Amino acid sequence: MTAASQDAARAAVVCGVGAALPPHIVTNADLTARLDTTEGWIRSRTGITQRHVAGVDLSTTDLAVHAAAQALADGEPVTVEAVVVATTTPDRCCPATAPALATRLGLTGVPAYDLAAGCTGFLYALATAAGLIAADTARTVLVVGADRLATLPAPQDRTTVPLFGDGAGAVVLRRGSADEAGALGPVVLGSDGTGADLIRASRPGTLHMDGADVFRHAVDRMSTASRQAATAAGWDVTDIDRLVPHQANSRITSFVARQLGLPEDRRLGNVGEVGNTGAASLPLLLARSAADARLGPGHRTLLTAFGAGLAWGATTLTWPDLSLTRLSEGAGHDR
């Protein structure tokens, strides 16, 4: 095989997955006690019944550490050579979250950096990590999505407070071949800054979201990106065994599945239990679904997301055979 063909066959392969959620759960009943809304209204509009919310003693970095440690413990033995963290809610504007995460994991000295792409951040991070592997900058990359989005809405905003929760998810990528299970397909990414004001927050407690326009854009962009990613992978949409959409709203994900012509039993979801966890949404759903055996070895899987920016994306992989001992004992909890 020539050097060119070797590069063409090189791919980023998922070899570990982890998740972390704060132990404190806020139910719809808890919210109706202080907001002008009802449990039925929240559930019918969003599909959400509860969300996990971090206290002041649990930071974005803390959540990221728990998820990353789980991904490393339950995955193939690897030596991490780079760390990429996707987050909209870092603990500080400066320095970034990733170097602190790396050091707490005993990875001092490896390249580590953050990126911000809203709820699509995890897909952007996957693409970046795959690029590091393709460029031979790193043979293994830890990718983490972590957010504390429950801090962003105004405390009395009944339309946005019920939507958001906190959490983190992680995957480990290693250099491998494009024809093996776990290999990422081409990552389709896009953005449109003309819609920047549709989802915006200048600081905690100031979130604004234009729900109707966000719904329309989310369905359209995620459906289009999904078709593009499937085509780039050489798949027909009907080849997809599991659709893993960003968990913002059950109505959005149902509409996306419908647009793609996929039956509901192929659409994975956990928004009812965790709400919208931002960049953590996709890896949390992967971890939980793998632990529950809803996502199994050989499943042709499509990931797609949409969020602030506006930004969106999609990618594919055939789910690998991972040993998820700790996840099966209690996936998603940081303690």
PDB file of N, CA and C in Angstrom, residues 3 54 60 99 106 121 126 128 143 168 179 191-192 200 210 215 220 233 238 250 260 274 285 288 305 335:
ATOM      1  N   ALA A   3       1.888   5.341   0.525  1.00  0.00           N
ATOM      2  CA  ALA A   3       1.654   6.272   1.624  1.00  0.00           C
ATOM      3  C   ALA A   3       0.329   6.992   1.442  1.00  0.00           C
ATOM      4  N   ALA A  54     -26.465  20.765  38.373  1.00  0.00           N
ATOM      5  CA  ALA A  54     -25.277  20.809  39.222  1.00  0.00           C
ATOM      6  C   ALA A  54     -25.397  21.904  40.269  1.00  0.00           C
ATOM      7  N   THR A  60     -18.222  22.617  35.565  1.00  0.00           N
ATOM      8  CA  THR A  60     -18.133  22.015  34.231  1.00  0.00           C
ATOM      9  C   THR A  60     -16.920  21.096  34.145  1.00  0.00           C
ATOM     10  N   PRO A  99      -7.034  22.176  29.482  1.00  0.00           N
ATOM     11  CA  PRO A  99      -5.774  21.922  30.181  1.00  0.00           C
ATOM     12  C   PRO A  99      -5.966  21.473  31.631  1.00  0.00           C
ATOM     13  N   GLY A 106      -4.018  13.327  34.809  1.00  0.00           N
ATOM     14  CA  GLY A 106      -2.626  12.908  34.737  1.00  0.00           C
ATOM     15  C   GLY A 106      -2.023  13.043  33.357  1.00  0.00           C
ATOM     16  N   GLY A 121     -21.403  21.471  19.447  1.00  0.00           N
ATOM     17  CA  GLY A 121     -19.993  21.468  19.803  1.00  0.00           C
ATOM     18  C   GLY A 121     -19.336  20.112  19.768  1.00  0.00           C
ATOM     19  N   LEU A 126     -15.437  16.353  17.433  1.00  0.00           N
ATOM     20  CA  LEU A 126     -15.099  15.102  16.757  1.00  0.00           C
ATOM     21  C   LEU A 126     -14.345  15.361  15.457  1.00  0.00           C
ATOM     22  N   THR A 128     -12.573  17.988  14.680  1.00  0.00           N
ATOM     23  CA  THR A 128     -11.244  18.501  15.018  1.00  0.00           C
ATOM     24  C   THR A 128     -10.314  17.374  15.450  1.00  0.00           C
ATOM     25  N   VAL A 143     -12.172  13.267  23.538  1.00  0.00           N
ATOM     26  CA  VAL A 143     -13.136  14.306  23.151  1.00  0.00           C
ATOM     27  C   VAL A 143     -14.244  14.352  24.192  1.00  0.00           C
ATOM     28  N   ALA A 168     -22.101  15.842  31.202  1.00  0.00           N
ATOM     29  CA  ALA A 168     -20.903  15.698  30.372  1.00  0.00           C
ATOM     30  C   ALA A 168     -20.878  14.309  29.761  1.00  0.00           C
ATOM     31  N   ASP A 179     -12.318   0.980   7.534  1.00  0.00           N
ATOM     32  CA  ASP A 179     -13.241  -0.138   7.339  1.00  0.00           C
ATOM     33  C   ASP A 179     -13.530  -0.902   8.623  1.00  0.00           C
ATOM     34  N   SER A 191     -22.780  26.452   9.361  1.00  0.00           N
ATOM     35  CA  SER A 191     -23.171  27.536  10.263  1.00  0.00           C
ATOM     36  C   SER A 191     -23.833  28.650   9.473  1.00  0.00           C
ATOM     37  N   ASP A 192     -24.585  29.476  10.185  1.00  0.00           N
ATOM     38  CA  ASP A 192     -25.266  30.619   9.575  1.00  0.00           C
ATOM     39  C   ASP A 192     -25.417  31.706  10.632  1.00  0.00           C
ATOM     40  N   ARG A 200     -29.322  33.108  22.153  1.00  0.00           N
ATOM     41  CA  ARG A 200     -28.197  33.929  22.606  1.00  0.00           C
ATOM     42  C   ARG A 200     -28.251  34.111  24.127  1.00  0.00           C
ATOM     43  N   ASP A 210     -35.766  32.119  20.358  1.00  0.00           N
ATOM     44  CA  ASP A 210     -36.968  32.250  19.538  1.00  0.00           C
ATOM     45  C   ASP A 210     -37.417  30.855  19.148  1.00  0.00           C
ATOM     46  N   PHE A 215     -37.079  25.862  16.103  1.00  0.00           N
ATOM     47  CA  PHE A 215     -37.676  24.577  15.741  1.00  0.00           C
ATOM     48  C   PHE A 215     -37.565  24.343  14.236  1.00  0.00           C
ATOM     49  N   ASP A 220     -34.902  21.405   9.739  1.00  0.00           N
ATOM     50  CA  ASP A 220     -34.382  21.507   8.379  1.00  0.00           C
ATOM     51  C   ASP A 220     -32.886  21.205   8.328  1.00  0.00           C
ATOM     52  N   ALA A 233     -20.918   8.882   3.500  1.00  0.00           N
ATOM     53  CA  ALA A 233     -20.462   7.585   4.006  1.00  0.00           C
ATOM     54  C   ALA A 233     -20.777   6.445   3.048  1.00  0.00           C
ATOM     55  N   THR A 238     -32.014   4.813   4.411  1.00  0.00           N
ATOM     56  CA  THR A 238     -32.689   3.619   4.925  1.00  0.00           C
ATOM     57  C   THR A 238     -31.711   2.622   5.547  1.00  0.00           C
ATOM     58  N   SER A 250     -38.218  16.578  22.219  1.00  0.00           N
ATOM     59  CA  SER A 250     -38.641  15.326  21.587  1.00  0.00           C
ATOM     60  C   SER A 250     -39.426  15.567  20.304  1.00  0.00           C
ATOM     61  N   LEU A 260     -36.570  12.071   7.563  1.00  0.00           N
ATOM     62  CA  LEU A 260     -35.630  11.100   6.996  1.00  0.00           C
ATOM     63  C   LEU A 260     -36.317   9.788   6.618  1.00  0.00           C
ATOM     64  N   VAL A 274     -33.013  13.837  30.946  1.00  0.00           N
ATOM     65  CA  VAL A 274     -31.873  14.744  31.165  1.00  0.00           C
ATOM     66  C   VAL A 274     -32.071  16.147  30.614  1.00  0.00           C
ATOM     67  N   LEU A 285     -26.105  10.483  25.240  1.00  0.00           N
ATOM     68  CA  LEU A 285     -27.059   9.567  24.621  1.00  0.00           C
ATOM     69  C   LEU A 285     -26.368   8.309  24.109  1.00  0.00           C
ATOM     70  N   ARG A 288     -25.571   6.153  27.315  1.00  0.00           N
ATOM     71  CA  ARG A 288     -26.760   5.568  27.920  1.00  0.00           C
ATOM     72  C   ARG A 288     -27.364   4.483  27.028  1.00  0.00           C
ATOM     73  N   ALA A 305     -26.785  17.196  15.042  1.00  0.00           N
ATOM     74  CA  ALA A 305     -27.063  18.206  16.067  1.00  0.00           C
ATOM     75  C   ALA A 305     -27.274  19.569  15.426  1.00  0.00           C
ATOM     76  N   ARG A 335     -21.391  10.141  40.778  1.00  0.00           N
ATOM     77  CA  ARG A 335     -21.060   9.559  42.067  1.00  0.00           C
ATOM     78  C   ARG A 335     -21.888   8.283  42.258  1.00  0.00           C
TER      79      ARG A 335
END
